[in-house]
Amino acid sequence: MSNDTDAVARVRLHKDGPEISGVVWGSMRMQSQFATSTELAGHLDLLRGRGVTTLDTASVYGHPDPFSLEEALGEALAKAGRNKFEIVTKCGIQRISRLRPENRVRHFDFSAREIRRSTERSLTKLGIDVIDLMLLHRPDYLMDPDETAGALDDLVSEGKIRHVGVSNLSVSRVELVASRLKAPVVTNQIEFSPLHLSPVSDGTLDHAIREGYRPMIWSPVGGGRLFKGEDEQTVGLRTLLAGIAADYGLPSAAEAAIAFIARHPAGGVPIVGSGKRDRIEGAIKAANTVLDRQDWYDIVARTNPSLFL
Ligand SMILES: NC(=O)c1ccc[n+]([C@@H]2O[C@H](COP(=O)([O-])OP(=O)(O)OC[C@H]3O[C@@H](n4cnc5c(N)ncnc54)[C@H](OP(=O)(O)O)[C@@H]3O)[C@@H](O)[C@H]2O)c1
């Protein structure tokens, strides 16, 4: 029932690029997962050895201090080899942090000034000359689309950003941004998992197919909720996924969840947040596994029976 292989496919997010690894590693939790930059560099070596060469990060990431993560990632990249990875980062989320004393409240900012400032900071902190893919992180309801698109296009023409995408944007907002940008929108990075099914029915995945970009998928195992949840629905879903995993020779429910994402024709690229070798290897296997239609719908029915009404 499976066609597994241990190699990660290379995928194009959009006809005009970029090409990335078919499993992406998400760095958001790395400050809890790795105590030193040497440990993290070892993990980056492992990822590269397995073909997972695309790293996802964001200017706001950091624990315990928001905005502290990119610098720590940059230190590890210096050891592991900066030019061996494609870097995806994001701008626009503002949180209260000792590193941003000007922020009084949480907010979102897609102004030209903030996009440029965030880009310059990410380049410096990560120690790179160009960002492979810059995403607008979460909707800024005060966005002036001409200003936002103009700032991104300028950074592309200056060679600081290679490609532009969005994250967590509704279809109408993706279209609004795309209508003012010269650069193509090459992805919408969204949450999608057996625990979060709305993209299958709210038009988000349909839009990706129609416009010819692949979405990037965050929290494919619900950020670990799939394993921690003790409510009846999560326990039932976990049991179902574990059974499906066993049928396909996958190690656990986590890999069945990733195969669930991969089965959708939008070709979503999973961003895996685990810091564990086995789970990265499992994710690669899962991304190459084609679930049977009825198994896929069995998962949908467990999470959202109303889709069948
Ligand atoms: N664009 C956005 O707004 C947005 C939002 C959130 C995240 N992201 C991106 O997406 C990436 C992935 O998100 P995520 O970290 O939430 O993804 P995830 O892969 O769903 O969750 C990772 C978490 O689940 C745990 N986990 C994985 N498999 C497990 C298993 N079999 N049993 C128990 N625990 C398990 C991991 O622990 P271990 O480390 O112990 O394996 C880790 O704590 C982030 O790093 C970030 O780059 C983007």
Tab-separated table of N, CA and C in Angstrom, residues 69-198:
chain	number	residue	atom	x	y	z
A	69	LEU	N	15.516	34.396	17.770
A	69	LEU	CA	15.872	33.102	17.183
A	69	LEU	C	16.776	33.195	15.958
A	70	GLU	N	16.516	34.155	15.081
A	70	GLU	CA	17.299	34.183	13.830
A	70	GLU	C	18.797	34.311	14.101
A	71	GLU	N	19.151	35.050	15.143
A	71	GLU	CA	20.569	35.199	15.448
A	71	GLU	C	21.172	33.846	15.859
A	72	ALA	N	20.419	33.105	16.688
A	72	ALA	CA	20.891	31.783	17.120
A	72	ALA	C	20.976	30.824	15.931
A	73	LEU	N	20.011	30.923	15.031
A	73	LEU	CA	20.052	30.071	13.832
A	73	LEU	C	21.258	30.449	12.967
A	74	GLY	N	21.529	31.747	12.868
A	74	GLY	CA	22.679	32.218	12.091
A	74	GLY	C	23.998	31.653	12.626
A	75	GLU	N	24.107	31.572	13.961
A	75	GLU	CA	25.344	31.009	14.554
A	75	GLU	C	25.523	29.553	14.138
A	76	ALA	N	24.428	28.807	14.167
A	76	ALA	CA	24.519	27.394	13.778
A	76	ALA	C	24.761	27.262	12.275
A	77	LEU	N	24.151	28.152	11.504
A	77	LEU	CA	24.356	28.098	10.043
A	77	LEU	C	25.817	28.379	9.684
A	78	ALA	N	26.460	29.234	10.472
A	78	ALA	CA	27.867	29.527	10.211
A	78	ALA	C	28.690	28.247	10.336
A	79	LYS	N	28.278	27.374	11.258
A	79	LYS	CA	29.006	26.106	11.460
A	79	LYS	C	28.603	25.069	10.414
A	80	ALA	N	27.319	25.036	10.088
A	80	ALA	CA	26.823	23.970	9.194
A	80	ALA	C	26.961	24.328	7.716
A	81	GLY	N	27.183	25.611	7.416
A	81	GLY	CA	27.333	26.011	6.006
A	81	GLY	C	26.110	26.731	5.501
A	82	ARG	N	26.195	28.061	5.504
A	82	ARG	CA	25.009	28.870	5.152
A	82	ARG	C	24.514	28.607	3.736
A	83	ASN	N	25.451	28.428	2.809
A	83	ASN	CA	25.018	28.319	1.415
A	83	ASN	C	24.532	26.917	1.051
A	84	LYS	N	24.405	26.059	2.060
A	84	LYS	CA	23.917	24.703	1.782
A	84	LYS	C	22.410	24.601	1.991
A	85	PHE	N	21.791	25.683	2.409
A	85	PHE	CA	20.363	25.660	2.735
A	85	PHE	C	19.615	26.775	2.011
A	86	GLU	N	18.339	26.519	1.729
A	86	GLU	CA	17.463	27.596	1.275
A	86	GLU	C	16.761	28.136	2.525
A	87	ILE	N	16.728	29.455	2.639
A	87	ILE	CA	16.156	30.074	3.847
A	87	ILE	C	14.833	30.762	3.510
A	88	VAL	N	13.805	30.346	4.271
A	88	VAL	CA	12.493	30.998	4.188
A	88	VAL	C	12.308	31.766	5.495
A	89	THR	N	12.049	33.067	5.418
A	89	THR	CA	11.739	33.791	6.646
A	89	THR	C	10.513	34.666	6.439
A	90	LYS	N	10.079	35.302	7.516
A	90	LYS	CA	8.796	36.024	7.471
A	90	LYS	C	8.935	37.341	8.210
A	91	CYS	N	8.083	38.281	7.817
A	91	CYS	CA	8.091	39.586	8.477
A	91	CYS	C	6.661	39.986	8.796
A	92	GLY	N	6.516	40.938	9.701
A	92	GLY	CA	5.209	41.561	9.920
A	92	GLY	C	4.585	41.357	11.277
A	93	ILE	N	4.986	40.310	12.032
A	93	ILE	CA	4.394	40.145	13.368
A	93	ILE	C	5.213	40.966	14.361
A	94	GLN	N	4.519	41.741	15.170
A	94	GLN	CA	5.161	42.540	16.214
A	94	GLN	C	4.689	42.046	17.571
A	95	ARG	N	5.642	41.665	18.400
A	95	ARG	CA	5.305	41.227	19.758
A	95	ARG	C	6.078	42.057	20.770
A	96	ILE	N	5.603	41.992	21.999
A	96	ILE	CA	6.298	42.721	23.062
A	96	ILE	C	7.538	41.909	23.427
A	97	SER	N	8.681	42.578	23.417
A	97	SER	CA	9.943	41.876	23.672
A	97	SER	C	10.972	42.888	24.125
A	98	ARG	N	11.893	42.444	24.936
A	98	ARG	CA	12.979	43.361	25.325
A	98	ARG	C	13.803	43.737	24.089
A	99	LEU	N	13.703	42.934	23.026
A	99	LEU	CA	14.441	43.254	21.798
A	99	LEU	C	13.674	44.225	20.893
A	100	ARG	N	12.430	44.557	21.265
A	100	ARG	CA	11.645	45.554	20.515
A	100	ARG	C	10.976	46.494	21.512
A	101	PRO	N	11.769	47.324	22.203
A	101	PRO	CA	11.183	48.167	23.254
A	101	PRO	C	10.093	49.096	22.739
A	102	GLU	N	10.073	49.364	21.429
A	102	GLU	CA	9.055	50.272	20.879
A	102	GLU	C	7.676	49.620	20.790
A	103	ASN	N	7.580	48.316	20.948
A	103	ASN	CA	6.280	47.644	20.821
A	103	ASN	C	5.522	47.689	22.148
A	104	ARG	N	4.384	48.413	22.162
A	104	ARG	CA	3.569	48.517	23.369
A	104	ARG	C	2.516	47.425	23.405
A	105	VAL	N	2.037	47.021	22.217
A	105	VAL	CA	0.999	45.984	22.122
A	105	VAL	C	1.362	45.052	20.972
A	106	ARG	N	0.783	43.877	20.990
A	106	ARG	CA	0.975	42.955	19.849
A	106	ARG	C	0.261	43.558	18.646
A	107	HIS	N	0.911	43.514	17.526
A	107	HIS	CA	0.243	44.025	16.318
A	107	HIS	C	0.926	43.457	15.067
A	108	PHE	N	0.431	43.854	13.931
A	108	PHE	CA	0.963	43.391	12.648
A	108	PHE	C	1.318	44.609	11.828
A	109	ASP	N	2.394	44.505	11.048
A	109	ASP	CA	2.885	45.705	10.364
A	109	ASP	C	3.492	45.319	9.009
A	110	PHE	N	2.740	45.587	7.950
A	110	PHE	CA	3.241	45.339	6.592
A	110	PHE	C	3.636	46.659	5.927
A	111	SER	N	3.998	47.657	6.725
A	111	SER	CA	4.430	48.926	6.124
A	111	SER	C	5.771	48.712	5.423
A	112	ALA	N	6.069	49.583	4.462
A	112	ALA	CA	7.340	49.478	3.732
A	112	ALA	C	8.515	49.585	4.699
A	113	ARG	N	8.401	50.481	5.676
A	113	ARG	CA	9.498	50.672	6.628
A	113	ARG	C	9.774	49.382	7.394
A	114	GLU	N	8.712	48.742	7.873
A	114	GLU	CA	8.899	47.525	8.665
A	114	GLU	C	9.393	46.354	7.804
A	115	ILE	N	8.885	46.239	6.591
A	115	ILE	CA	9.329	45.135	5.722
A	115	ILE	C	10.820	45.279	5.429
A	116	ARG	N	11.243	46.491	5.144
A	116	ARG	CA	12.672	46.718	4.860
A	116	ARG	C	13.519	46.474	6.108
A	117	ARG	N	13.061	47.005	7.243
A	117	ARG	CA	13.830	46.842	8.478
A	117	ARG	C	13.948	45.358	8.855
A	118	SER	N	12.849	44.646	8.720
A	118	SER	CA	12.842	43.227	9.064
A	118	SER	C	13.768	42.435	8.131
A	119	THR	N	13.723	42.782	6.842
A	119	THR	CA	14.584	42.093	5.878
A	119	THR	C	16.055	42.328	6.210
A	120	GLU	N	16.410	43.579	6.471
A	120	GLU	CA	17.819	43.902	6.768
A	120	GLU	C	18.264	43.161	8.027
A	121	ARG	N	17.382	43.138	9.027
A	121	ARG	CA	17.746	42.459	10.279
A	121	ARG	C	17.910	40.957	10.048
A	122	SER	N	16.989	40.359	9.290
A	122	SER	CA	17.085	38.911	9.044
A	122	SER	C	18.377	38.580	8.311
A	123	LEU	N	18.726	39.395	7.319
A	123	LEU	CA	19.972	39.137	6.575
A	123	LEU	C	21.173	39.176	7.520
A	124	THR	N	21.206	40.193	8.371
A	124	THR	CA	22.346	40.336	9.283
A	124	THR	C	22.378	39.188	10.286
A	125	LYS	N	21.240	38.919	10.908
A	125	LYS	CA	21.222	37.906	11.970
A	125	LYS	C	21.533	36.512	11.422
A	126	LEU	N	20.992	36.215	10.267
A	126	LEU	CA	21.217	34.886	9.683
A	126	LEU	C	22.596	34.802	9.020
A	127	GLY	N	23.203	35.955	8.776
A	127	GLY	CA	24.543	35.965	8.164
A	127	GLY	C	24.511	35.573	6.697
A	128	ILE	N	23.454	35.970	6.002
A	128	ILE	CA	23.320	35.598	4.591
A	128	ILE	C	23.210	36.867	3.724
A	129	ASP	N	23.462	36.699	2.423
A	129	ASP	CA	23.408	37.851	1.510
A	129	ASP	C	22.028	38.032	0.900
A	130	VAL	N	21.282	36.945	0.829
A	130	VAL	CA	19.966	37.008	0.183
A	130	VAL	C	19.021	36.011	0.866
A	131	ILE	N	17.770	36.432	1.002
A	131	ILE	CA	16.728	35.556	1.561
A	131	ILE	C	16.053	34.849	0.391
A	132	ASP	N	16.031	33.524	0.426
A	132	ASP	CA	15.454	32.788	-0.717
A	132	ASP	C	13.966	33.060	-0.867
A	133	LEU	N	13.272	33.143	0.264
A	133	LEU	CA	11.827	33.375	0.202
A	133	LEU	C	11.399	34.177	1.419
A	134	MET	N	10.801	35.336	1.174
A	134	MET	CA	10.274	36.189	2.254
A	134	MET	C	8.752	36.121	2.241
A	135	LEU	N	8.163	35.826	3.404
A	135	LEU	CA	6.704	35.736	3.510
A	135	LEU	C	6.155	36.851	4.396
A	136	LEU	N	4.997	37.372	4.007
A	136	LEU	CA	4.221	38.232	4.903
A	136	LEU	C	3.555	37.291	5.907
A	137	HIS	N	3.849	37.465	7.211
A	137	HIS	CA	3.604	36.385	8.180
A	137	HIS	C	2.131	36.165	8.549
A	138	ARG	N	1.446	37.237	8.917
A	138	ARG	CA	0.021	37.137	9.282
A	138	ARG	C	-0.670	38.407	8.833
A	139	PRO	N	-1.948	38.359	8.511
A	139	PRO	CA	-2.583	39.538	7.911
A	139	PRO	C	-2.453	40.798	8.764
A	140	ASP	N	-2.033	41.877	8.104
A	140	ASP	CA	-2.062	43.216	8.700
A	140	ASP	C	-3.291	43.893	8.109
A	141	TYR	N	-4.311	44.089	8.940
A	141	TYR	CA	-5.570	44.631	8.431
A	141	TYR	C	-5.431	46.089	7.996
A	142	LEU	N	-4.324	46.712	8.406
A	142	LEU	CA	-4.092	48.104	7.998
A	142	LEU	C	-3.168	48.194	6.789
A	143	MET	N	-2.939	47.055	6.147
A	143	MET	CA	-2.035	47.029	4.988
A	143	MET	C	-2.502	47.971	3.874
A	144	ASP	N	-1.542	48.742	3.354
A	144	ASP	CA	-1.762	49.460	2.097
A	144	ASP	C	-1.100	48.592	1.023
A	145	PRO	N	-1.900	47.927	0.187
A	145	PRO	CA	-1.313	46.914	-0.697
A	145	PRO	C	-0.267	47.467	-1.657
A	146	ASP	N	-0.438	48.716	-2.114
A	146	ASP	CA	0.575	49.289	-3.021
A	146	ASP	C	1.901	49.470	-2.290
A	147	GLU	N	1.813	49.951	-1.070
A	147	GLU	CA	3.027	50.170	-0.280
A	147	GLU	C	3.728	48.839	0.026
A	148	THR	N	2.949	47.853	0.449
A	148	THR	CA	3.520	46.554	0.821
A	148	THR	C	4.162	45.885	-0.395
A	149	ALA	N	3.410	45.844	-1.490
A	149	ALA	CA	3.928	45.194	-2.704
A	149	ALA	C	5.150	45.947	-3.222
A	150	GLY	N	5.095	47.269	-3.173
A	150	GLY	CA	6.225	48.073	-3.657
A	150	GLY	C	7.494	47.771	-2.866
A	151	ALA	N	7.347	47.655	-1.544
A	151	ALA	CA	8.521	47.377	-0.694
A	151	ALA	C	9.120	46.018	-1.044
A	152	LEU	N	8.258	45.036	-1.221
A	152	LEU	CA	8.761	43.686	-1.538
A	152	LEU	C	9.424	43.667	-2.920
A	153	ASP	N	8.787	44.298	-3.905
A	153	ASP	CA	9.377	44.329	-5.253
A	153	ASP	C	10.735	45.043	-5.237
A	154	ASP	N	10.831	46.122	-4.452
A	154	ASP	CA	12.115	46.836	-4.376
A	154	ASP	C	13.204	45.922	-3.810
A	155	LEU	N	12.851	45.171	-2.761
A	155	LEU	CA	13.856	44.288	-2.143
A	155	LEU	C	14.273	43.166	-3.097
A	156	VAL	N	13.319	42.719	-3.933
A	156	VAL	CA	13.674	41.722	-4.958
A	156	VAL	C	14.636	42.362	-5.955
A	157	SER	N	14.313	43.571	-6.416
A	157	SER	CA	15.192	44.163	-7.445
A	157	SER	C	16.559	44.533	-6.866
A	158	GLU	N	16.635	44.764	-5.569
A	158	GLU	CA	17.940	45.029	-4.936
A	158	GLU	C	18.721	43.748	-4.642
A	159	GLY	N	18.109	42.589	-4.903
A	159	GLY	CA	18.819	41.317	-4.690
A	159	GLY	C	18.851	40.870	-3.240
A	160	LYS	N	17.982	41.443	-2.398
A	160	LYS	CA	17.973	41.038	-0.983
A	160	LYS	C	17.000	39.887	-0.718
A	161	ILE	N	16.008	39.764	-1.586
A	161	ILE	CA	15.001	38.695	-1.496
A	161	ILE	C	14.928	38.040	-2.877
A	162	ARG	N	14.886	36.717	-2.912
A	162	ARG	CA	14.739	36.078	-4.244
A	162	ARG	C	13.275	35.931	-4.640
A	163	HIS	N	12.444	35.513	-3.675
A	163	HIS	CA	11.028	35.243	-3.980
A	163	HIS	C	10.150	35.766	-2.846
A	164	VAL	N	8.875	35.980	-3.190
A	164	VAL	CA	7.914	36.547	-2.244
A	164	VAL	C	6.728	35.597	-2.082
A	165	GLY	N	6.283	35.448	-0.843
A	165	GLY	CA	5.074	34.672	-0.574
A	165	GLY	C	4.323	35.275	0.595
A	166	VAL	N	3.257	34.581	1.001
A	166	VAL	CA	2.432	35.058	2.107
A	166	VAL	C	2.198	33.894	3.060
A	167	SER	N	1.607	34.203	4.198
A	167	SER	CA	1.297	33.163	5.177
A	167	SER	C	0.023	33.542	5.900
A	168	ASN	N	-0.823	32.562	6.102
A	168	ASN	CA	-2.073	32.750	6.865
A	168	ASN	C	-2.980	33.816	6.253
A	169	LEU	N	-2.909	33.986	4.953
A	169	LEU	CA	-3.770	34.983	4.307
A	169	LEU	C	-4.970	34.294	3.663
A	170	SER	N	-6.128	34.931	3.804
A	170	SER	CA	-7.329	34.438	3.132
A	170	SER	C	-7.115	34.561	1.622
A	171	VAL	N	-7.946	33.848	0.870
A	171	VAL	CA	-7.843	33.917	-0.589
A	171	VAL	C	-7.953	35.357	-1.069
A	172	SER	N	-8.886	36.123	-0.518
A	172	SER	CA	-9.062	37.491	-1.029
A	172	SER	C	-7.833	38.335	-0.730
A	173	ARG	N	-7.174	38.094	0.405
A	173	ARG	CA	-5.969	38.875	0.729
A	173	ARG	C	-4.783	38.435	-0.127
A	174	VAL	N	-4.684	37.137	-0.420
A	174	VAL	CA	-3.603	36.697	-1.328
A	174	VAL	C	-3.795	37.402	-2.669
A	175	GLU	N	-5.055	37.442	-3.119
A	175	GLU	CA	-5.314	38.061	-4.427
A	175	GLU	C	-5.039	39.555	-4.409
A	176	LEU	N	-5.348	40.194	-3.293
A	176	LEU	CA	-5.087	41.634	-3.166
A	176	LEU	C	-3.583	41.910	-3.268
A	177	VAL	N	-2.793	41.159	-2.518
A	177	VAL	CA	-1.334	41.356	-2.563
A	177	VAL	C	-0.826	41.059	-3.979
A	178	ALA	N	-1.290	39.929	-4.545
A	178	ALA	CA	-0.804	39.524	-5.879
A	178	ALA	C	-1.155	40.567	-6.938
A	179	SER	N	-2.292	41.245	-6.753
A	179	SER	CA	-2.732	42.209	-7.774
A	179	SER	C	-1.812	43.425	-7.851
A	180	ARG	N	-1.018	43.674	-6.791
A	180	ARG	CA	-0.136	44.854	-6.773
A	180	ARG	C	1.338	44.509	-6.914
A	181	LEU	N	1.664	43.229	-6.756
A	181	LEU	CA	3.073	42.819	-6.832
A	181	LEU	C	3.502	42.566	-8.270
A	182	LYS	N	4.765	42.908	-8.576
A	182	LYS	CA	5.332	42.463	-9.860
A	182	LYS	C	5.784	41.005	-9.721
A	183	ALA	N	6.400	40.684	-8.584
A	183	ALA	CA	6.860	39.309	-8.338
A	183	ALA	C	5.639	38.402	-8.140
A	184	PRO	N	5.743	37.139	-8.549
A	184	PRO	CA	4.625	36.228	-8.269
A	184	PRO	C	4.565	35.857	-6.784
A	185	VAL	N	3.359	35.589	-6.291
A	185	VAL	CA	3.207	35.019	-4.943
A	185	VAL	C	3.463	33.527	-5.092
A	186	VAL	N	4.560	33.033	-4.517
A	186	VAL	CA	4.963	31.648	-4.803
A	186	VAL	C	4.435	30.651	-3.790
A	187	THR	N	3.868	31.114	-2.684
A	187	THR	CA	3.252	30.179	-1.723
A	187	THR	C	2.344	30.942	-0.777
A	188	ASN	N	1.443	30.203	-0.133
A	188	ASN	CA	0.738	30.683	1.055
A	188	ASN	C	1.047	29.647	2.119
A	189	GLN	N	1.749	30.053	3.172
A	189	GLN	CA	2.107	29.100	4.236
A	189	GLN	C	0.952	29.061	5.233
A	190	ILE	N	0.369	27.892	5.390
A	190	ILE	CA	-0.893	27.785	6.148
A	190	ILE	C	-0.860	26.596	7.106
A	191	GLU	N	-1.758	26.637	8.076
A	191	GLU	CA	-1.943	25.470	8.946
A	191	GLU	C	-2.892	24.495	8.262
A	192	PHE	N	-2.495	23.224	8.253
A	192	PHE	CA	-3.346	22.170	7.683
A	192	PHE	C	-2.887	20.855	8.297
A	193	SER	N	-3.814	20.108	8.843
A	193	SER	CA	-3.476	18.810	9.436
A	193	SER	C	-4.780	18.081	9.688
A	194	PRO	N	-4.726	16.826	10.099
A	194	PRO	CA	-5.975	16.146	10.456
A	194	PRO	C	-6.716	16.847	11.585
A	195	LEU	N	-6.006	17.709	12.337
A	195	LEU	CA	-6.666	18.472	13.402
A	195	LEU	C	-7.199	19.811	12.913
A	196	HIS	N	-6.804	20.206	11.714
A	196	HIS	CA	-7.184	21.545	11.215
A	196	HIS	C	-7.489	21.437	9.721
A	197	LEU	N	-8.788	21.221	9.451
A	197	LEU	CA	-9.181	20.866	8.080
A	197	LEU	C	-9.727	22.022	7.257
A	198	SER	N	-9.858	23.217	7.830
A	198	SER	CA	-10.580	24.265	7.093
A	198	SER	C	-10.018	24.548	5.698
